[in-house]
CSV table of C-alpha atoms and ligand atoms in Angstrom, one decimal:
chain,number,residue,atom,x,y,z
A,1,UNK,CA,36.4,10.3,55.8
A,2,UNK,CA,34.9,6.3,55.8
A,3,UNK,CA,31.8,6.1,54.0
A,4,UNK,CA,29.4,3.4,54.7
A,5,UNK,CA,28.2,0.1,53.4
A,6,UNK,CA,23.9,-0.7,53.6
A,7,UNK,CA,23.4,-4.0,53.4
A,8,UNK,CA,20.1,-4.1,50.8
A,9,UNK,CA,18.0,-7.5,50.0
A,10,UNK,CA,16.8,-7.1,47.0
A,11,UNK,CA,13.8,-9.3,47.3
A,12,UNK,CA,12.8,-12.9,45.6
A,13,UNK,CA,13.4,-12.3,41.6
A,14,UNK,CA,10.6,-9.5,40.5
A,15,UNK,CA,12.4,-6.1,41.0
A,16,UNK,CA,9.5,-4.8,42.2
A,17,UNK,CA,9.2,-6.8,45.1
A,18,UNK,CA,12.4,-4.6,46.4
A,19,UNK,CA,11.4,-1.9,49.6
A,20,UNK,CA,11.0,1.8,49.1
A,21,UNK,CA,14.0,1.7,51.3
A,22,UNK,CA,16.4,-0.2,49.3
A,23,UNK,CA,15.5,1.3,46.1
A,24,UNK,CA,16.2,4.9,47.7
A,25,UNK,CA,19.6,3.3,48.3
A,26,UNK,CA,20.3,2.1,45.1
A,27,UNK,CA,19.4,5.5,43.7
A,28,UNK,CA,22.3,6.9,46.0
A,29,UNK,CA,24.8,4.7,45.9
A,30,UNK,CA,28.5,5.4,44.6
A,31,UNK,CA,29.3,1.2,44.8
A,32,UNK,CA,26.7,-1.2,44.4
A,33,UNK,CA,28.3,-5.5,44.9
A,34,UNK,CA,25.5,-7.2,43.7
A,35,UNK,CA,25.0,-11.3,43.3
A,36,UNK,CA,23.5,-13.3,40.7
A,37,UNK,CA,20.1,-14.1,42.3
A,38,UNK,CA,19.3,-10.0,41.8
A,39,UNK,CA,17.2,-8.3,39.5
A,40,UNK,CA,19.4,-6.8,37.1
A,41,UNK,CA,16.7,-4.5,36.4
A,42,UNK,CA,17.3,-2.7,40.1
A,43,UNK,CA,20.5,-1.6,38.4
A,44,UNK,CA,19.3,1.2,36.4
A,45,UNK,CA,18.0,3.0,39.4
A,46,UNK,CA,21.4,3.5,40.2
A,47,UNK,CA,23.7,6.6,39.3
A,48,UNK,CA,25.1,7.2,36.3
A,49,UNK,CA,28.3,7.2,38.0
A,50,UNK,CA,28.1,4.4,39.8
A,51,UNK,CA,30.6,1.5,39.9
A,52,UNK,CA,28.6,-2.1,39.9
A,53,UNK,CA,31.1,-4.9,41.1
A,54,UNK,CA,29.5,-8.2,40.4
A,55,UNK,CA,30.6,-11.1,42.9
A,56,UNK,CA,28.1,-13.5,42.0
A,57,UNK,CA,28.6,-17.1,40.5
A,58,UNK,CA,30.7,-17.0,37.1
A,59,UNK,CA,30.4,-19.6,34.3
A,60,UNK,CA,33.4,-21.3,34.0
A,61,UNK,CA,35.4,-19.2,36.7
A,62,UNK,CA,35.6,-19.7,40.2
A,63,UNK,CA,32.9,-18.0,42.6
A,64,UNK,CA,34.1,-15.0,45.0
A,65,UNK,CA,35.0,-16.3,48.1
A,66,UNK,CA,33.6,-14.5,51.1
A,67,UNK,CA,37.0,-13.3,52.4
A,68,UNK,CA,37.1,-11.7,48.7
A,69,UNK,CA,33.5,-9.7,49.1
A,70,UNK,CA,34.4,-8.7,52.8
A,71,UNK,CA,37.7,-6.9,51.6
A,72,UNK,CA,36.1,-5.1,48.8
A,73,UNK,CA,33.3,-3.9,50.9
A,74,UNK,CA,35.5,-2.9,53.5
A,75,UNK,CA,38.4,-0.7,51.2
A,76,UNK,CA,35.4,0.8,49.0
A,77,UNK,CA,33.9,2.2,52.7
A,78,UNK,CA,37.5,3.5,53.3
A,79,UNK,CA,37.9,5.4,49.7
A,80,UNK,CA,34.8,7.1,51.5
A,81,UNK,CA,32.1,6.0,49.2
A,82,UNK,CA,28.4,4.7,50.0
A,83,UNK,CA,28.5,1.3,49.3
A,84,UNK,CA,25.2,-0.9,48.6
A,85,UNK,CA,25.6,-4.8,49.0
A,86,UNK,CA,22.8,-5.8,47.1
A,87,UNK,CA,21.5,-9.6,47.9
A,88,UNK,CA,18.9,-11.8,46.7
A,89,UNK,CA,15.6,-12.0,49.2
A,90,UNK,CA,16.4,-11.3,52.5
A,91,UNK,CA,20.7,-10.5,53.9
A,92,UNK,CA,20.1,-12.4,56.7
A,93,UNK,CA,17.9,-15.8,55.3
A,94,UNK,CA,21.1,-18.0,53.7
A,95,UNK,CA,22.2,-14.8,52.7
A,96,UNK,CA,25.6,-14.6,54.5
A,97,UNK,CA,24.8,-11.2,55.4
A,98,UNK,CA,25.5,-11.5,59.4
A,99,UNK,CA,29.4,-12.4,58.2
A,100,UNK,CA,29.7,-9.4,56.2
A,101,UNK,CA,28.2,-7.3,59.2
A,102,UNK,CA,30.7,-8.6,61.2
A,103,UNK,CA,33.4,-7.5,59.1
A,104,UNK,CA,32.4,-4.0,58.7
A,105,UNK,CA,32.2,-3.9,62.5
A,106,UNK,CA,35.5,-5.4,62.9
A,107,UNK,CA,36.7,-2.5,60.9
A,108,UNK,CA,34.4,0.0,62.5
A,109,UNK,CA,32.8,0.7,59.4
A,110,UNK,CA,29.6,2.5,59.5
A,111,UNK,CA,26.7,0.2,58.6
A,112,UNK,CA,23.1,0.2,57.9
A,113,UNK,CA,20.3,-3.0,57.0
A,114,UNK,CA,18.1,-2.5,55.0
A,115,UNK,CA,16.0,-6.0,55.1
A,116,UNK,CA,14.3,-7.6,51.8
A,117,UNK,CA,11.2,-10.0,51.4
A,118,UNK,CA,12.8,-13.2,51.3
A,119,UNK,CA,11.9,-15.9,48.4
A,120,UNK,CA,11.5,-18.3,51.2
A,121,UNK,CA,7.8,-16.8,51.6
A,122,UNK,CA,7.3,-15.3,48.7
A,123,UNK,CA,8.2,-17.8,45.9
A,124,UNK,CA,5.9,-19.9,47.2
A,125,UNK,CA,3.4,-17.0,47.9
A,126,UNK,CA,3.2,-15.8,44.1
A,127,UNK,CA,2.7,-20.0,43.2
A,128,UNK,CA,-0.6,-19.5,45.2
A,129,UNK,CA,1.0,-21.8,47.9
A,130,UNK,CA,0.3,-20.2,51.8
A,131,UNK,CA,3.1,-21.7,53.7
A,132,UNK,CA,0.8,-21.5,56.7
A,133,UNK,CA,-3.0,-21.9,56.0
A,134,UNK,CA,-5.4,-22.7,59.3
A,135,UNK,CA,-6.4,-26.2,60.1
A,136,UNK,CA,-3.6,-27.2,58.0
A,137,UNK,CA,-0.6,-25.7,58.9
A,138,UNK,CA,0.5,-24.0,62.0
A,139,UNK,CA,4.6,-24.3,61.5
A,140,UNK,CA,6.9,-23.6,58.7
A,141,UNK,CA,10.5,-24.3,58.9
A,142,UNK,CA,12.6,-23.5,56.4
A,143,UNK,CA,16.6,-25.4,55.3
A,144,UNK,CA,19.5,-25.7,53.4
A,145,UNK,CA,19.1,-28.3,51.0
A,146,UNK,CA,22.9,-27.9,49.9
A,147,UNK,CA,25.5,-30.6,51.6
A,148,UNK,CA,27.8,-28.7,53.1
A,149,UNK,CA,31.3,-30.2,51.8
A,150,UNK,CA,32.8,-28.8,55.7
A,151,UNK,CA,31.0,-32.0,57.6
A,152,UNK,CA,32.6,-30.0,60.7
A,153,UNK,CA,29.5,-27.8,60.1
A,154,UNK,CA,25.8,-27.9,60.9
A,155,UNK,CA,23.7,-30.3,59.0
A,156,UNK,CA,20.4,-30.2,58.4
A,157,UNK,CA,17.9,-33.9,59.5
A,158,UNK,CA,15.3,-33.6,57.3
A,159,UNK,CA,14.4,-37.3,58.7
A,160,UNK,CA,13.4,-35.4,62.0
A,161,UNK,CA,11.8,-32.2,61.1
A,162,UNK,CA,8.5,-31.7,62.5
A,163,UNK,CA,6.8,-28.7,61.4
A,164,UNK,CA,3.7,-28.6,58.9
A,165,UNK,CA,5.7,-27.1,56.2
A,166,UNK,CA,9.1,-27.7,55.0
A,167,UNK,CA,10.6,-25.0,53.0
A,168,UNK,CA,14.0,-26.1,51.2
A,169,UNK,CA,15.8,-23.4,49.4
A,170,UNK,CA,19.3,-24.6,47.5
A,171,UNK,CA,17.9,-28.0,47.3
A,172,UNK,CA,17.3,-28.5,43.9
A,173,UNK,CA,20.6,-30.2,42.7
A,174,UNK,CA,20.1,-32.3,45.6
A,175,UNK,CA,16.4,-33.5,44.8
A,176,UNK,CA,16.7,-37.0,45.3
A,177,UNK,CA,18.3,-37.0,48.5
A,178,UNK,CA,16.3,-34.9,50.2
A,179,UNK,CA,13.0,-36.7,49.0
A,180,UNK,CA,14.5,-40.0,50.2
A,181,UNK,CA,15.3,-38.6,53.7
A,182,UNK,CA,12.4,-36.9,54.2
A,183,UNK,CA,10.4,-40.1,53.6
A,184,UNK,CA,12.5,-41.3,56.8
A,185,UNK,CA,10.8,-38.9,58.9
A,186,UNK,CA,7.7,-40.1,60.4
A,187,UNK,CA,5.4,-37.4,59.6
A,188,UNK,CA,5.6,-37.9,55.5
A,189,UNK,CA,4.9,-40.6,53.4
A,190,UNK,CA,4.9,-41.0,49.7
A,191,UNK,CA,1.6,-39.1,49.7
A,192,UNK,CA,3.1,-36.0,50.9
A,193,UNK,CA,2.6,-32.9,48.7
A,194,UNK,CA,5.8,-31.3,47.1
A,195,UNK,CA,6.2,-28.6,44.6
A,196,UNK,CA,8.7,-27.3,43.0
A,197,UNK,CA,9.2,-23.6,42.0
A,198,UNK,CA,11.9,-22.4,39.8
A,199,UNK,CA,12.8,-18.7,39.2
A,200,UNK,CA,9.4,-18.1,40.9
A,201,UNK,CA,8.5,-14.6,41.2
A,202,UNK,CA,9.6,-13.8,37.3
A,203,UNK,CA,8.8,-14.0,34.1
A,204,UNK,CA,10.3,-17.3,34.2
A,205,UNK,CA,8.7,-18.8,36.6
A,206,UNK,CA,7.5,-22.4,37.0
A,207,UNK,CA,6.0,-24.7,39.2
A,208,UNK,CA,5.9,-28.5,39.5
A,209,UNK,CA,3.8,-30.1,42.1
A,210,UNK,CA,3.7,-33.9,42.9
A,211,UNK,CA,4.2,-35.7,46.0
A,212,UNK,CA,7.0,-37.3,48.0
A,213,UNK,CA,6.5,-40.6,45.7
A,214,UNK,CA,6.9,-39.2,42.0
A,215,UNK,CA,8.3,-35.8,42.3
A,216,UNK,CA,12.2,-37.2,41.7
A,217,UNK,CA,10.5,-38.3,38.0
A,218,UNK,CA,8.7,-35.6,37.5
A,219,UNK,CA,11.4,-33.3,38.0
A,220,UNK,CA,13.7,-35.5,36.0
A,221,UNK,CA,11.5,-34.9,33.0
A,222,UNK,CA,11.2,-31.1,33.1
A,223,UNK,CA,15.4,-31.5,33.8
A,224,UNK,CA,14.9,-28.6,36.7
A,225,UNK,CA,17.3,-26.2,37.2
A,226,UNK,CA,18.2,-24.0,40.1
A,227,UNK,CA,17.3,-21.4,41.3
A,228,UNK,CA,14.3,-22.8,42.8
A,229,UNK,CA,12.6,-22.9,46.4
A,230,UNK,CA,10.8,-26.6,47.2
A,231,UNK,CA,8.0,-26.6,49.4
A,232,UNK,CA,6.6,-30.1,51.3
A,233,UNK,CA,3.4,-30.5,52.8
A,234,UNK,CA,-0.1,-30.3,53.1
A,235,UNK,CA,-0.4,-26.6,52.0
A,236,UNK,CA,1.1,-27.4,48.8
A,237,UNK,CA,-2.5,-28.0,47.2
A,238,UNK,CA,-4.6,-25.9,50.0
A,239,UNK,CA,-5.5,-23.1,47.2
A,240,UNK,CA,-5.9,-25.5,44.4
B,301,LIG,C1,21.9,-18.5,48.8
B,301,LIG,S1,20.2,-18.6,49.0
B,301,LIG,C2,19.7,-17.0,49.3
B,301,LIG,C3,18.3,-16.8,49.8
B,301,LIG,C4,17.9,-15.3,49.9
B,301,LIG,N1,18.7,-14.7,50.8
B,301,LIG,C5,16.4,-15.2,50.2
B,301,LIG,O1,16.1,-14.7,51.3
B,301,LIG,O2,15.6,-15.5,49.4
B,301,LIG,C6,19.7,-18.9,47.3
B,301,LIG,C7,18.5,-19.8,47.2
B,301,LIG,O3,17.3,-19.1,47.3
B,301,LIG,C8,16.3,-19.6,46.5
B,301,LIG,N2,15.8,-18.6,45.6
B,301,LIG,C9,16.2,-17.3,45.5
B,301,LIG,N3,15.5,-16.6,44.6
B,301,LIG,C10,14.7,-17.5,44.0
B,301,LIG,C11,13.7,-17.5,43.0
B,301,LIG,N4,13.5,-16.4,42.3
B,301,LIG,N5,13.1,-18.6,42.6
B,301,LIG,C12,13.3,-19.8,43.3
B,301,LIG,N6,14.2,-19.9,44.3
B,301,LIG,C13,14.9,-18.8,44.6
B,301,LIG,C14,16.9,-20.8,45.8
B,301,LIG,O4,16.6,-21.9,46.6
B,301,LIG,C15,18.3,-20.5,45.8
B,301,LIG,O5,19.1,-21.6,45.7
């Protein structure tokens, strides 16, 4: 009999920003595939018995490629088990979630989502920044700040964005490019609030805040690190 894969996001960083739904899976599950963005603390909910199959970045080794996650979902659901994909925030916000649905229903492998609160809000959020805030900010759009190597594929114009805020996730390697096209765009200048969260919603979490003129020096000095969620615009200082 085929089990059934249930696509879990486990929320920004602080395990206990997971649902009551996705924890009830974990606690079920016979596979769990987790990445590295994950609380590893979500995995001793599991089973005792469970088998955890890590296909997150590895130092020194190459990462799994999709193809790779999809074929291991898929042939776990065929040995009959209940599979959990367990993803960082949200499956569906630059999670690659929608591919690995469309595997499992290529296969007809019984699915289920189970959706997560995506860092995209809340890393900000626990930085006391409100992406929207009345009077300030009425539209939030949030981007890849990672060049895609495929140019065949969509790229982001941060030089033409017009909402309020600009939330840029897997930016941070990519700092001073972004910063010098977003001062392109019309509606910034080098007054412009940015900040800068890294492994926000942790114990590790920290925040730089600046502007479009001197956050590429500021970061520079604290020599930032990924993972971390940049945020531009007025409500970058709203709650200060
Ligand atoms: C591949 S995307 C996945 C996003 C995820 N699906 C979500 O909804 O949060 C990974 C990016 O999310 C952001 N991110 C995820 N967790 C984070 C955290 N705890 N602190 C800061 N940024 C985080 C970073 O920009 C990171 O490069």
């Amino acid at each position: 009999m085929c089990g059934k894969v249930i696509l879990v996001g486990a929320g920004p960083g602080d395990p206990e920003l997971i649902t009551l739904k996705g924890l009830n899976a974990i606690k079920k599950a016979d596979v769990i595939v987790y990445d590295n963005l994950i609380s590893k603390d979500l995995l001793d909910y599991a089973k005792d018995n469970v088998e955890l199959i890590y296909v997150g970045k590895r130092k020194g080794m190459h990462s799994f490629k999709q193809e790779e996650i999809n074929k291991i979902l898929v042939e776990k659901a065929k040995e009959g088990k209940l599979v959990v994909r367990l993803k960082g925030g949200d499956p569906f916000v630059f999670g690659r979630g929608g591919e690995e649905i469309l595997e499992l229903k290529k296969h007809n492998i019984p699915y289920e989502i189970i959706p997560g609160i995506t860092s995209a809000i809340a890393v900000p959020e626990v930085a006391e920044i409100p992406i929207t805030h009345r009077k300030v900010a009425t539209s939030f759009t949030v981007v890849t700040g990672h060049e895609a190597e495929d140019k065949e594929k969509k790229q982001v114009n941060l030089s033409e964005l017009n909402a309020d805020t600009i939330v840029i996730l897997m930016g941070i390697t990519n700092l001073e490019k972004l910063v010098n096209d977003l001062l392109k765009n019309p509606k910034r200048n080098e007054n412009t609030p940015v900040a800068i969260i890294l492994e926000g919603t942790t114990k590790n979490q920290k925040v730089i805040k600046g502007t479009l003129g001197n956050i590429v020096n500021k970061a520079k000095k604290e020599g930032i690190k990924p993972p971390g969620v940049i945020v531009v615009g007025e409500v970058v200082n709203v709650l200060n």
